Amino acid sequence: MLLAGAGGVILSGSAASAQTAPEAATASPDQLRDTAQLVVSERLRTFALARGLAQGNAGIGTARDLRALLQAQGYYMEGTGLQLLEFEQGVYPNLAYVPNMNGGLENDTLILQGLVFRLRSDLVARGGAAFGLSYDGRVRVGLSQGHYVEAEAQLGVLHAPEPNLTRTVGQISVCSRNELVNWNFLDLCYNHVEVRRDLSDQTQDDLEMRYSHLFEIGESRHEVGFAVGRSKYKDLYQTHGTVSFDSVGRRIATRLSLDLSEPLQDSTGNDLSVRGEVRWLAAGHVVGLGLEASQSAQSTFFGERRQDYGLGVTALYQIKDNLVLSVGVSQTDSTVDFFDSNSVQFNISTKLN
C-alpha cells in the first residue's frame, strides 16, 4: 500500500503492483484534487490520488490529501495493539420538505371489484416543510495496517409545524474493513435503522459482506464491488445481492449499481432495482444527477395481482464544503391503483466529510 517515506509519500506493496502508469501524464495537480472530491467511495478516491501521484500528476496538496486518507485507513500505524485512527462528531441543522411525515398511506380511495372504499382521513399520508437537527458521529480503531473497525451513529429529528408532526430516524453501523492484497478489499458490516412516525414505526437490521477491487484503464480509475447480505424487517427476513461499479475520470465521476432481493412472505419473483449517478464540477461546486428504476416482486392484494414499478430522479448541489442541497422526484405505478404514488422531496443538510 502507500507508505510515508523521508521525502514524502512513496509507493510500495499493493500500490506498487497497480497498473503501469501511462507514458504521458495529462491531468494537472489541481484537476486531480478537484476530481477526487466528486468520488463517494473513500477507497476509489485514495486509489485515484495514489495513481496520479505515481504518474507525476500530483503536487504537495495532493500528497497531503492522500496522506490524510491513508492515516484514516490505518496505513500509518506503528507498533501493535489497538490505535484510534479517527473520531468525528457534530450536530447540524436540517431543512426539508417531506411528503409523508406520519407514515400514512398515499391514497384515500380503494376500488375492488367495482366497490369503492374510503380510507379514514387520519390514516392518509400528511407532510410539509420541516426543520430539525441531526447528530452524526464516526470512530475508527486500527487493528493493523489496512485493517480497522469503523462505528457510525446518526440521529435525526424533523418537525413539520403545519401538520404538527415529528419524525425521528436513528442508525448505527459497525464494519470490519480489511485490505487483502493488490487493491482488493473485504468488508463485513452490521447496520441497524429505526424510523419513528405517528402511524408507523420501522425497524431494519442488515448484515452484509462486500468484496471490492480497484483498477485503472487509461486515465480512468474504477472500483467494482460484489455484496451479499441478509436483512430483517420485524419477523420477516430477506436475502439480497448487489453489484456496483464506480468510476472517476477527468472531472467526472459515475456510480452504477444493481440490487436483487428475494421476495418477502407471500410474494413471487424478486425485487429489482437499478441506480445510476453522475457527478461533475460546475464553477467549483459539486453537482450530481441520479436515476433509479425498480420493480417489486409479485404479490396478491385481496385477490388481485400486485406488482409495483418505480422511477425516481435526484439532483444534488454542494453549496459549500459539506453543505448539500438535494431534490428528489419519484413515481410508483402499481397494478393496484391504490398503491400508485407521486412525491417531491428536498433537503438541505450538513454531514461529516
Coordinates of N, CA and C in Angstrom, one line a residue, residues 158-285:
L158 N -36.9 15.6 12.7 CA -37.5 16.6 11.9 C -38.9 16.9 12.4
H159 N -39.3 18.2 12.4 CA -40.7 18.6 12.8 C -41.3 19.4 11.8
A160 N -42.5 19.1 11.3 CA -43.3 19.9 10.4 C -44.3 20.6 11.1
P161 N -44.3 22.0 11.3 CA -45.2 22.7 12.1 C -46.7 22.7 11.5
E162 N -46.8 22.7 10.2 CA -48.2 22.8 9.6 C -49.0 21.6 10.0
P163 N -48.6 20.4 9.7 CA -49.4 19.2 10.2 C -49.1 18.9 11.6
N164 N -48.1 19.6 12.3 CA -47.7 19.3 13.7 C -47.3 17.8 13.8
L165 N -46.3 17.4 13.0 CA -45.9 16.0 13.0 C -44.3 16.0 13.2
T166 N -43.9 15.0 13.9 CA -42.4 14.8 14.1 C -42.0 13.4 13.6
R167 N -40.8 13.4 13.0 CA -40.3 12.1 12.5 C -38.8 12.0 13.1
T168 N -38.5 10.8 13.6 CA -37.2 10.5 14.1 C -36.6 9.3 13.4
V169 N -35.3 9.5 13.0 CA -34.6 8.4 12.3 C -33.3 8.2 13.0
G170 N -33.0 7.0 13.4 CA -31.7 6.7 14.1 C -31.1 5.5 13.3
Q171 N -29.7 5.5 13.3 CA -29.0 4.5 12.6 C -27.6 4.3 13.3
I172 N -27.3 3.0 13.4 CA -25.9 2.7 13.9 C -25.4 1.6 13.0
S173 N -24.1 1.6 12.8 CA -23.4 0.6 12.0 C -22.0 0.3 12.5
V174 N -21.6 -0.9 12.4 CA -20.3 -1.4 12.7 C -19.7 -2.2 11.6
C175 N -18.5 -1.8 11.1 CA -17.9 -2.5 10.0 C -16.5 -2.9 10.3
S176 N -16.1 -4.1 9.9 CA -14.7 -4.6 9.8 C -14.2 -4.4 8.4
R177 N -13.3 -3.5 8.2 CA -12.8 -3.2 6.9 C -11.3 -3.7 6.7
N178 N -11.1 -4.4 5.6 CA -9.8 -5.1 5.5 C -9.3 -5.1 4.1
E179 N -8.0 -4.7 4.0 CA -7.3 -4.9 2.7 C -6.8 -6.3 2.5
L180 N -7.0 -6.9 1.4 CA -6.5 -8.3 1.1 C -5.1 -8.1 0.5
V181 N -5.0 -7.9 -0.8 CA -3.7 -7.7 -1.5 C -4.1 -7.0 -2.8
N182 N -3.1 -6.2 -3.3 CA -3.2 -5.7 -4.7 C -4.6 -5.0 -4.9
W183 N -4.9 -4.0 -4.0 CA -6.1 -3.2 -4.2 C -7.4 -4.1 -4.2
N184 N -7.4 -5.2 -3.4 CA -8.6 -6.0 -3.2 C -9.0 -5.8 -1.7
F185 N -10.3 -5.8 -1.4 CA -10.8 -5.5 -0.1 C -12.0 -6.4 0.3
L186 N -12.1 -6.7 1.6 CA -13.2 -7.5 2.0 C -13.8 -6.8 3.3
D187 N -15.0 -6.5 3.3 CA -15.7 -5.8 4.5 C -16.8 -6.7 5.0
L188 N -17.1 -6.6 6.3 CA -18.2 -7.2 6.9 C -18.9 -6.2 7.8
C189 N -20.2 -5.9 7.5 CA -20.9 -4.8 8.2 C -22.2 -5.2 8.8
Y190 N -22.5 -4.6 9.9 CA -23.9 -4.7 10.5 C -24.5 -3.3 10.6
N191 N -25.8 -3.2 10.3 CA -26.4 -1.9 10.3 C -27.8 -2.1 10.9
H192 N -28.2 -1.1 11.7 CA -29.5 -1.1 12.4 C -30.1 0.3 12.2
V193 N -31.4 0.3 11.7 CA -32.1 1.5 11.4 C -33.5 1.5 12.1
E194 N -33.9 2.6 12.7 CA -35.2 2.7 13.2 C -35.8 4.1 12.8
V195 N -37.1 4.0 12.4 CA -37.8 5.2 11.9 C -39.1 5.3 12.8
R196 N -39.3 6.4 13.4 CA -40.4 6.6 14.3 C -41.3 7.7 13.7
R197 N -42.6 7.3 13.4 CA -43.6 8.3 12.9 C -44.9 8.0 13.6
D198 N -45.8 8.9 13.5 CA -47.1 8.8 14.2 C -47.8 7.6 13.9
L199 N -47.9 7.1 12.7 CA -48.8 6.0 12.3 C -48.0 4.7 12.1
S200 N -46.7 4.8 11.9 CA -46.0 3.5 11.7 C -44.5 3.7 12.1
D201 N -44.0 2.7 12.7 CA -42.6 2.6 13.1 C -41.9 1.5 12.2
Q202 N -40.7 1.7 11.9 CA -40.0 0.8 11.0 C -38.6 0.4 11.7
T203 N -38.3 -0.9 11.7 CA -37.0 -1.3 12.2 C -36.4 -2.3 11.2
Q204 N -35.1 -2.1 11.0 CA -34.5 -2.9 10.0 C -33.0 -3.2 10.5
D205 N -32.7 -4.5 10.3 CA -31.3 -5.0 10.6 C -30.7 -5.6 9.4
D206 N -29.4 -5.2 9.1 CA -28.8 -5.8 7.9 C -27.4 -6.3 8.3
L207 N -27.0 -7.4 7.7 CA -25.7 -8.0 7.9 C -25.2 -8.2 6.4
E208 N -24.0 -7.7 6.1 CA -23.6 -7.7 4.7 C -22.1 -7.9 4.6
M209 N -21.7 -8.8 3.6 CA -20.3 -9.0 3.3 C -20.1 -8.4 1.9
R210 N -19.0 -7.6 1.7 CA -18.7 -7.0 0.5 C -17.3 -7.2 0.1
Y211 N -17.1 -7.5 -1.2 CA -15.7 -7.6 -1.8 C -15.6 -6.5 -2.9
S212 N -14.5 -5.9 -2.9 CA -14.3 -4.8 -3.9 C -12.8 -4.9 -4.5
H213 N -12.7 -4.5 -5.7 CA -11.4 -4.4 -6.4 C -11.3 -3.1 -7.1
L214 N -10.1 -2.5 -7.1 CA -9.8 -1.2 -7.8 C -8.8 -1.5 -8.9
F215 N -9.1 -0.8 -10.0 CA -8.1 -0.9 -11.1 C -8.3 0.4 -12.0
E216 N -7.4 0.5 -13.0 CA -7.4 1.6 -13.9 C -7.3 1.2 -15.3
I217 N -8.0 1.9 -16.2 CA -7.9 1.7 -17.6 C -7.7 3.1 -18.2
G218 N -6.5 3.3 -18.8 CA -6.1 4.6 -19.3 C -6.0 5.6 -18.2
E219 N -6.8 6.7 -18.4 CA -6.8 7.8 -17.4 C -8.0 7.7 -16.4
S220 N -8.7 6.6 -16.5 CA -9.9 6.4 -15.6 C -9.6 5.3 -14.6
R221 N -10.1 5.6 -13.3 CA -9.9 4.6 -12.3 C -11.3 4.1 -11.9
H222 N -11.4 2.8 -11.5 CA -12.6 2.1 -11.3 C -12.6 1.3 -10.0
E223 N -13.8 1.1 -9.4 CA -14.0 0.2 -8.3 C -15.2 -0.7 -8.6
V224 N -15.0 -2.0 -8.6 CA -16.1 -2.9 -8.8 C -16.4 -3.6 -7.5
G225 N -17.6 -3.8 -7.1 CA -18.0 -4.4 -5.8 C -19.1 -5.4 -6.0
F226 N -19.0 -6.5 -5.1 CA -20.0 -7.5 -5.0 C -20.3 -7.7 -3.6
A227 N -21.6 -7.6 -3.3 CA -22.1 -7.7 -1.9 C -23.2 -8.7 -1.8
V228 N -23.3 -9.4 -0.7 CA -24.4 -10.3 -0.4 C -24.8 -10.1 1.1
G229 N -26.1 -10.0 1.4 CA -26.5 -9.7 2.7 C -27.8 -10.3 3.1
R230 N -28.1 -10.2 4.4 CA -29.4 -10.7 4.9 C -30.0 -9.6 5.8
S231 N -31.3 -9.3 5.5 CA -32.0 -8.2 6.2 C -33.2 -8.8 7.0
K232 N -33.5 -8.1 8.1 CA -34.6 -8.5 8.9 C -35.5 -7.3 9.1
Y233 N -36.8 -7.5 8.8 CA -37.8 -6.4 9.0 C -38.9 -7.1 10.0
K234 N -38.8 -6.7 11.2 CA -39.6 -7.3 12.3 C -39.4 -8.8 12.2
D235 N -40.4 -9.6 11.8 CA -40.3 -11.0 11.8 C -40.0 -11.6 10.4
L236 N -39.8 -10.7 9.4 CA -39.5 -11.1 8.0 C -38.0 -11.0 7.7
Y237 N -37.5 -12.0 6.9 CA -36.1 -12.0 6.5 C -36.0 -11.9 5.0
Q238 N -35.0 -11.3 4.5 CA -34.8 -11.2 3.1 C -33.3 -11.2 2.8
T239 N -32.9 -12.0 1.8 CA -31.5 -12.1 1.3 C -31.4 -11.2 0.0
H240 N -30.3 -10.5 -0.1 CA -30.1 -9.6 -1.2 C -28.7 -9.6 -1.7
G241 N -28.5 -9.3 -2.9 CA -27.2 -9.2 -3.5 C -27.1 -7.9 -4.3
T242 N -25.8 -7.3 -4.4 CA -25.6 -6.1 -5.1 C -24.3 -6.2 -5.9
V243 N -24.4 -5.6 -7.1 CA -23.2 -5.5 -7.9 C -23.1 -4.0 -8.2
S244 N -21.9 -3.4 -7.9 CA -21.7 -2.0 -8.1 C -20.5 -1.7 -8.9
F245 N -20.5 -0.5 -9.6 CA -19.3 -0.1 -10.4 C -19.2 1.4 -10.4
D246 N -18.1 1.9 -9.7 CA -17.9 3.3 -9.5 C -16.7 3.6 -10.4
S247 N -16.7 4.8 -11.0 CA -15.6 5.2 -11.9 C -15.3 6.7 -11.7
V248 N -14.1 7.1 -12.0 CA -13.7 8.5 -11.9 C -12.8 8.8 -13.1
G249 N -13.0 9.8 -13.9 CA -12.2 10.2 -15.0 C -11.8 11.6 -14.8
R250 N -11.7 12.3 -15.9 CA -11.2 13.7 -15.9 C -12.5 14.6 -15.6
R251 N -12.5 15.1 -14.3 CA -13.6 16.0 -13.9 C -15.0 15.4 -13.9
I252 N -15.1 14.1 -13.8 CA -16.4 13.5 -13.8 C -16.3 12.1 -13.0
A253 N -17.4 11.8 -12.3 CA -17.4 10.6 -11.5 C -18.8 10.0 -11.7
T254 N -18.8 8.6 -11.8 CA -20.1 7.9 -12.0 C -20.2 6.8 -11.0
R255 N -21.5 6.4 -10.8 CA -21.8 5.3 -9.9 C -23.0 4.5 -10.5
L256 N -22.8 3.2 -10.6 CA -23.9 2.3 -11.1 C -24.0 1.1 -10.1
S257 N -25.3 0.7 -9.9 CA -25.5 -0.5 -9.0 C -26.7 -1.2 -9.4
L258 N -26.7 -2.5 -9.2 CA -27.8 -3.4 -9.5 C -28.1 -4.2 -8.2
D259 N -29.4 -4.1 -7.7 CA -29.7 -4.8 -6.5 C -30.8 -5.8 -6.8
L260 N -30.6 -7.0 -6.3 CA -31.6 -8.1 -6.4 C -31.9 -8.7 -5.1
S261 N -33.2 -8.7 -4.7 CA -33.6 -9.2 -3.4 C -34.7 -10.3 -3.5
E262 N -34.6 -11.3 -2.7 CA -35.6 -12.4 -2.7 C -36.9 -11.8 -2.2
P263 N -38.0 -12.4 -2.6 CA -39.3 -11.9 -2.2 C -39.6 -12.1 -0.7
L264 N -40.4 -11.2 -0.1 CA -40.8 -11.4 1.2 C -42.0 -12.4 1.2
Q265 N -42.6 -12.6 2.4 CA -43.6 -13.6 2.5 C -44.8 -13.4 1.5
D266 N -45.3 -14.5 1.0 CA -46.4 -14.5 0.0 C -46.2 -13.7 -1.2
S267 N -44.9 -13.6 -1.7 CA -44.6 -12.9 -2.9 C -43.8 -13.9 -3.8
T268 N -43.8 -13.6 -5.1 CA -43.1 -14.4 -6.1 C -42.2 -13.5 -6.9
G269 N -41.1 -14.1 -7.5 CA -40.2 -13.3 -8.2 C -39.2 -12.6 -7.3
N270 N -38.6 -11.6 -7.7 CA -37.6 -10.8 -7.0 C -37.8 -9.4 -7.0
D271 N -37.4 -8.6 -6.0 CA -37.3 -7.2 -6.0 C -36.0 -6.8 -6.8
L272 N -36.2 -5.9 -7.7 CA -35.0 -5.5 -8.6 C -35.0 -4.0 -8.6
S273 N -33.8 -3.4 -8.5 CA -33.6 -2.0 -8.6 C -32.2 -1.7 -9.3
V274 N -32.2 -0.7 -10.2 CA -31.0 -0.3 -10.9 C -30.8 1.2 -10.6
R275 N -29.6 1.6 -10.2 CA -29.4 3.0 -9.8 C -28.1 3.5 -10.6
G276 N -28.2 4.8 -10.9 CA -27.1 5.4 -11.6 C -26.9 6.8 -11.2
E277 N -25.7 7.3 -11.1 CA -25.5 8.7 -10.7 C -24.2 9.2 -11.4
V278 N -24.3 10.5 -11.8 CA -23.1 11.1 -12.4 C -22.9 12.4 -11.6
R279 N -21.6 12.7 -11.3 CA -21.2 14.0 -10.6 C -20.1 14.7 -11.4
W280 N -20.2 16.0 -11.4 CA -19.2 16.8 -12.1 C -19.1 18.2 -11.3
L281 N -18.1 19.0 -11.8 CA -17.9 20.3 -11.1 C -18.5 21.4 -12.0
A282 N -19.1 22.3 -11.3 CA -19.7 23.5 -12.0 C -19.3 24.7 -11.2
A283 N -18.4 25.5 -11.7 CA -17.9 26.7 -11.0 C -17.4 26.4 -9.6
G284 N -16.7 25.3 -9.5 CA -16.1 24.9 -8.2 C -17.0 24.2 -7.3
H285 N -18.3 23.9 -7.7 CA -19.2 23.2 -6.8 C -19.6 21.8 -7.4

